[in-house]
XYZ file of C-alpha atoms in Angstrom:
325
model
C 0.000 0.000 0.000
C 2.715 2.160 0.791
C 4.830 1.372 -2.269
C 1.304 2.314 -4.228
C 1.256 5.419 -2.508
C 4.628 6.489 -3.076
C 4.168 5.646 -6.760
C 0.768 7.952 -6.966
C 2.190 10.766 -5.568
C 5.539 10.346 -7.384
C 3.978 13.269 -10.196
C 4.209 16.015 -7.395
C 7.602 14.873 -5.940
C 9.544 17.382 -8.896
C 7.166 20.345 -9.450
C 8.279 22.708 -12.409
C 9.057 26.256 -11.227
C 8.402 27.731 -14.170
C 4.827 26.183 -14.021
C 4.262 27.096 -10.487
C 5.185 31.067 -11.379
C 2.941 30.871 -14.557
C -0.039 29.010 -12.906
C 0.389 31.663 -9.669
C 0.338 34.599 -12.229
C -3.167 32.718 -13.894
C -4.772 32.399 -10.642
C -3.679 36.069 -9.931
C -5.208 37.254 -13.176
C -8.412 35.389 -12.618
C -8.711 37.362 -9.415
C -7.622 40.657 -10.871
C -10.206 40.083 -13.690
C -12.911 40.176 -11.623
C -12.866 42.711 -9.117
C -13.356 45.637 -12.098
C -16.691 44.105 -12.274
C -17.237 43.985 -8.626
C -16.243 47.382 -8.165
C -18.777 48.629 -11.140
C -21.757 47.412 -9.877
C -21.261 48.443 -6.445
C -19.786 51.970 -7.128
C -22.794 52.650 -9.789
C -24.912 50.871 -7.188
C -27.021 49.022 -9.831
C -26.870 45.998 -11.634
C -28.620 47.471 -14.583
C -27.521 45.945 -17.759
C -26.280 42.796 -16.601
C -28.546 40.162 -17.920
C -29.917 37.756 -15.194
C -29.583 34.861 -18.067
C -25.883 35.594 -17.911
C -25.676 35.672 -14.561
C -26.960 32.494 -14.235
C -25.557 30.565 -16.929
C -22.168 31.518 -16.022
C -22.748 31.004 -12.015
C -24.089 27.397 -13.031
C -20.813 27.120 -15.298
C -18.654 27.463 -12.510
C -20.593 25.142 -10.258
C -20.150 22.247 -12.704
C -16.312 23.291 -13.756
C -15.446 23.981 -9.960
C -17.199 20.309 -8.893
C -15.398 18.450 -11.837
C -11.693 19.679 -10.804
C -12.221 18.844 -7.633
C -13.948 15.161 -8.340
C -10.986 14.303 -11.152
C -8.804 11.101 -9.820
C -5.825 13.459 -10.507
C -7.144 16.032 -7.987
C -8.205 13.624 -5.469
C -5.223 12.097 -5.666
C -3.369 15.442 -5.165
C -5.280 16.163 -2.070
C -4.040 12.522 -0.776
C -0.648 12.904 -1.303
C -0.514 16.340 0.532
C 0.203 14.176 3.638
C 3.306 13.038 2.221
C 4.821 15.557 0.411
C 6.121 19.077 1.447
C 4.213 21.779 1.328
C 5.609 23.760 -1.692
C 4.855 20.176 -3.781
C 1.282 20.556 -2.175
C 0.230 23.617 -3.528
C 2.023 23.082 -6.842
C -0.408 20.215 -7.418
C -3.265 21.925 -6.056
C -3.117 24.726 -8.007
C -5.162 23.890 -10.529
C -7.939 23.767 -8.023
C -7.396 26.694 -6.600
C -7.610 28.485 -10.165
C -11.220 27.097 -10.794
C -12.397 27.605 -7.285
C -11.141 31.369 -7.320
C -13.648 31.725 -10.610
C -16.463 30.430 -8.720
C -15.890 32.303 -5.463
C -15.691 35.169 -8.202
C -18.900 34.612 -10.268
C -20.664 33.678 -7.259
C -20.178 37.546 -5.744
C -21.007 38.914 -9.259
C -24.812 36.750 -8.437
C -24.718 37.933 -4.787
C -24.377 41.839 -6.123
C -26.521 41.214 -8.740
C -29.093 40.587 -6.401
C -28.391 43.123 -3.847
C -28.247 46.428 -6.474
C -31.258 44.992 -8.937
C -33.869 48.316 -9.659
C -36.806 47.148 -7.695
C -38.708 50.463 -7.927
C -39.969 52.839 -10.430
C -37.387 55.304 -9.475
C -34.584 53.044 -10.683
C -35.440 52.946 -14.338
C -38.311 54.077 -15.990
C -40.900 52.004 -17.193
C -42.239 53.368 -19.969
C -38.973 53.094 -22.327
C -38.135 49.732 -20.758
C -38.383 46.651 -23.592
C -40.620 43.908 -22.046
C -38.028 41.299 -22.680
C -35.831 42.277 -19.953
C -36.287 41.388 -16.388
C -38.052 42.112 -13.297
C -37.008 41.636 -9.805
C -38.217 38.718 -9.430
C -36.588 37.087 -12.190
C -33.222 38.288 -10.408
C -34.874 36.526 -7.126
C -35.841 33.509 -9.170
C -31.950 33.377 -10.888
C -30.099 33.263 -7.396
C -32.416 30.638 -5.558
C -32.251 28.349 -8.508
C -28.281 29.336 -8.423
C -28.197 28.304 -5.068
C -30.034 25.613 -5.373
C -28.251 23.792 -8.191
C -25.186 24.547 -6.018
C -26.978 21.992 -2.962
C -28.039 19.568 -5.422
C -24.554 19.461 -7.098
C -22.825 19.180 -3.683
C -25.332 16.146 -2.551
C -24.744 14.262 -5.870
C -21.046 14.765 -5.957
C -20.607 13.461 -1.871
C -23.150 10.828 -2.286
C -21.217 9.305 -5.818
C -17.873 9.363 -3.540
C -19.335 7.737 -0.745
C -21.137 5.045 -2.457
C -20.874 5.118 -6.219
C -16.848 5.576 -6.264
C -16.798 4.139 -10.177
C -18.488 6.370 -11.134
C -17.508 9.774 -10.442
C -14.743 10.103 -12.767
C -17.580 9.758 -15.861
C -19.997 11.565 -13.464
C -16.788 14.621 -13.394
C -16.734 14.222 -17.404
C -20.238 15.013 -18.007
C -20.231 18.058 -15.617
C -17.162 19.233 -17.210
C -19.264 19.236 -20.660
C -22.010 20.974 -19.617
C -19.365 23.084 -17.688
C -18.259 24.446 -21.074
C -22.017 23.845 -22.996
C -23.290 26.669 -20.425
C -20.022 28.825 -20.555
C -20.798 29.133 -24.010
C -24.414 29.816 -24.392
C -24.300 32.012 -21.610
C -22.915 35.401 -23.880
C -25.963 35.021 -25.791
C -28.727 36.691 -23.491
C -25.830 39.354 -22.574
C -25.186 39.917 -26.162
C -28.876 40.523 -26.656
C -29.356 42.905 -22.954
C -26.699 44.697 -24.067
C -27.834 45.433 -28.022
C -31.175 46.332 -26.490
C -29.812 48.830 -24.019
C -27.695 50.451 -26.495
C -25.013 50.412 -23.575
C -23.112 48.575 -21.380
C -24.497 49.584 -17.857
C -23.263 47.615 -14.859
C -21.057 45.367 -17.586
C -17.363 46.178 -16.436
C -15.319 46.993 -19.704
C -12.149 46.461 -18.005
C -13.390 42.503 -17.110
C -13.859 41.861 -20.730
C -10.503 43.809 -21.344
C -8.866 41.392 -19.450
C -10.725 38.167 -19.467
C -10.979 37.759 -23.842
C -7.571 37.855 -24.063
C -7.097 35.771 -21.321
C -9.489 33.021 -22.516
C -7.104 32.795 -25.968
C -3.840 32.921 -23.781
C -5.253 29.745 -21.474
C -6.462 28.721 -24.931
C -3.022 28.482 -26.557
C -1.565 26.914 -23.257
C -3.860 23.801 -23.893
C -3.689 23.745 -27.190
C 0.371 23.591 -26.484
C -0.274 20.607 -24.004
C -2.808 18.606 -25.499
C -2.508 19.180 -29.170
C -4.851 18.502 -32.159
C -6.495 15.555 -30.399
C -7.357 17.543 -26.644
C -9.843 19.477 -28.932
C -12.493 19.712 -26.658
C -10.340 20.953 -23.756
C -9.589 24.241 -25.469
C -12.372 25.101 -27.946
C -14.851 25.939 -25.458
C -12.268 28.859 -24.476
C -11.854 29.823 -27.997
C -15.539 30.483 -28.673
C -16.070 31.729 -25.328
C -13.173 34.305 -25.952
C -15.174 35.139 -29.391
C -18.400 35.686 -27.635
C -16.422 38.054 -24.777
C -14.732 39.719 -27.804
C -17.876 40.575 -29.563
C -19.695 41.625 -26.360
C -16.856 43.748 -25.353
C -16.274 45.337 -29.041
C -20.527 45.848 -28.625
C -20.038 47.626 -25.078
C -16.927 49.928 -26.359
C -18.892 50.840 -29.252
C -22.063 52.201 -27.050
C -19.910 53.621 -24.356
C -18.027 55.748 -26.744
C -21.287 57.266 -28.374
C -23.237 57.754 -25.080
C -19.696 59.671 -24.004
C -19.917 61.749 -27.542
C -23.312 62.552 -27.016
C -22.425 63.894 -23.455
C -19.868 66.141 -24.759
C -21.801 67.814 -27.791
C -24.719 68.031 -24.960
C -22.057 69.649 -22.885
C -20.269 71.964 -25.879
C -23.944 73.168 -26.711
C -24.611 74.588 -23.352
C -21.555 76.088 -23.200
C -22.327 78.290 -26.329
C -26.240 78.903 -25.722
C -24.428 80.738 -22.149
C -25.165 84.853 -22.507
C -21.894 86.641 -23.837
C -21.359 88.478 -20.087
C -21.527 85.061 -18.527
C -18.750 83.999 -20.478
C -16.447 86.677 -19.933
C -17.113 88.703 -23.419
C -19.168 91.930 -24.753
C -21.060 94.058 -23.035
C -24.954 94.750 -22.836
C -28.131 93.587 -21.085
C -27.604 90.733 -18.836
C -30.184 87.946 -19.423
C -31.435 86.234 -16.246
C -28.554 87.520 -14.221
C -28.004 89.404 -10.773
C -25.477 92.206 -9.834
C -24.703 92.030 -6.025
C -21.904 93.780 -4.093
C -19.777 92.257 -1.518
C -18.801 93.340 1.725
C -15.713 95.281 -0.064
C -18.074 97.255 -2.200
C -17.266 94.979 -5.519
C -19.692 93.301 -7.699
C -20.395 89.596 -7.977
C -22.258 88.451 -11.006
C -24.692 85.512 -9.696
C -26.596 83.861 -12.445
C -30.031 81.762 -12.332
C -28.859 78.791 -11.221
C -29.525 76.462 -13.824
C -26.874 76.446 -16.224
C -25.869 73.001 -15.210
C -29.096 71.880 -13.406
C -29.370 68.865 -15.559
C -25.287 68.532 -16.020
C -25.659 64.654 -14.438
C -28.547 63.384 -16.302
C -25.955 61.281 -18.769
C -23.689 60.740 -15.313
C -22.769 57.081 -14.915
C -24.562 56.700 -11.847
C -27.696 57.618 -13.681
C -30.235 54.685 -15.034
C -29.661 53.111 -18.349
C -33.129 53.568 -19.122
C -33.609 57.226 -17.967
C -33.257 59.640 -20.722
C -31.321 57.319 -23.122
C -32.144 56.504 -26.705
């Protein structure tokens, strides 16, 4: 038993440095990815534009791809041998684990978020100019219970296969990683469409997408490199996945950048409808402004007020829906 031991765990007894640095650096960018996205929902405090489709498709994704790393014989075997190796050899082997669990710790708080800054209210967007395909509040509730439910029923299967279906779960871990990569996928498609319909990209961090599309043809090329020709369907999903990102992301830019040049002709247009005295220039009457002195005897030139009363109305913080084309 011992000699078997020895010979299973033999794999993490030399662990490439050069891997170790390059998986740390992954697992660092997965993190890094993420927190743009985390940061833009709560800063705008609104989850407005982020489909609830997405959301759940790609918090189901990482349930499945997070359960099949960690139900592989190679990972379970890993987790074994941690008692026998040193600690360095440990976490070299483990890493791989790590890496998918920090995407579903990520995607999870992306749901959690998504659920805490919904619009509930009439005051968050405005009905009238909202399309009837998009969601309600309750869809959002509906999204994270069944999200937290899959999570349960995945986490009852998975313990009660090891326990007492052990032949099994390595062909159970196969079929979740397929559907893993079927939902990871399909689930650009009802962003794709949110995001058309808005005509921006709302809550949807730019940065994320920034980072994560190349990073999907960079963890791409890294299988492609191990694997080859015949470990196809180890790195296509990432391929098309990165495509999908890529034309989301090219989608959002494109919106962004118009809603930004429409703020700044709005802008540039106030700016020249201001009377000539306000600006500094000419001389004559003064149109809706006020001449008071100071306490030195000096005029101060107030005006009415509301030059800039509607300055935020195309701020960020501002709902999609609210005054937007």
């Amino acid at each position: 038993m011992a000699a078997s031991t020895s010979g299973e765990c033999s794999s993490l007894s030399s662990p490439s440095y050069t891997n170790y640095v390059l998986s740390l650096c992954i697992l660092s960018g997965i993190l890094i990815s993420y927190l743009p996205q985390h940061y833009r929902i709560i800063s705008r405090r609104s989850s407005e534009g982020i489909s609830p489709y997405f959301v759940l498709l790609g918090t189901t994704s990482a349930t499945f791809s997070f359960a099949t790393i960690l139900l592989l014989p190679r990972s379970r075997a890993n987790w074994r041998c941690c008692s026998q190796v040193s600690g360095f050899e440990c976490s070299a082997g483990l890493l791989g684990v790590a890496q998918i669990g920090v995407q579903w710790a990520c995607f999870s708080v992306i749901l959690l978020l998504f659920l805490i800054f919904f619009p509930r209210s009439a005051t968050d967007t405005v009905p009238s100019k909202q399309p009837p395909a998009l969601a309600t509040y309750r869809t959002a509730l509906l999204v994270t219970l069944f999200s937290v439910l899959h999570g349960f029923i995945t986490l009852i299967l998975s313990v009660s296969l090891l326990l007492w279906r052990p032949g099994v779960v390595a062909s159970f871990a196969n079929a979740l990683g397929l559907l893993s990569g079927l939902l990871s996928i399909l689930q650009y498609l009802p962003q794709l469409y949110t995001t058309f319909t808005l005509k921006a990209a709302g809550s949807l961090s730019i940065p994320m997408m920034c980072i994560q599309t190349p990073g999907a043809f960079l963890w791409a090329g890294t299988l492609i490199a191990t694997y080859g020709k015949e470990g196809w369907s180890a790195w296509i999903v990432f391929i098309i996945a990165g495509t999908m990102q890529g034309a989301l992301l090219i989608m959002a830019l494109t919106f962004e950048l118009r809603v930004i040049k429409k703020k700044r002709k709005k802008q540039q247009k106030k700016k020249n409808s201001r009377p000539a005295n306000i600006r500094g220039g000419g001389s004559g009457v003064d149109v809706g402004v006020r001449h008071d002195t100071d306490d030195e005897g000096g005029h101060v030139v107030e005006g009415d007020g509301d030059a800039d009363s509607d300055g935020d109305a195309d701020s960020e913080d501002a709902p999609l829906l609210g005054g937007r084309d």
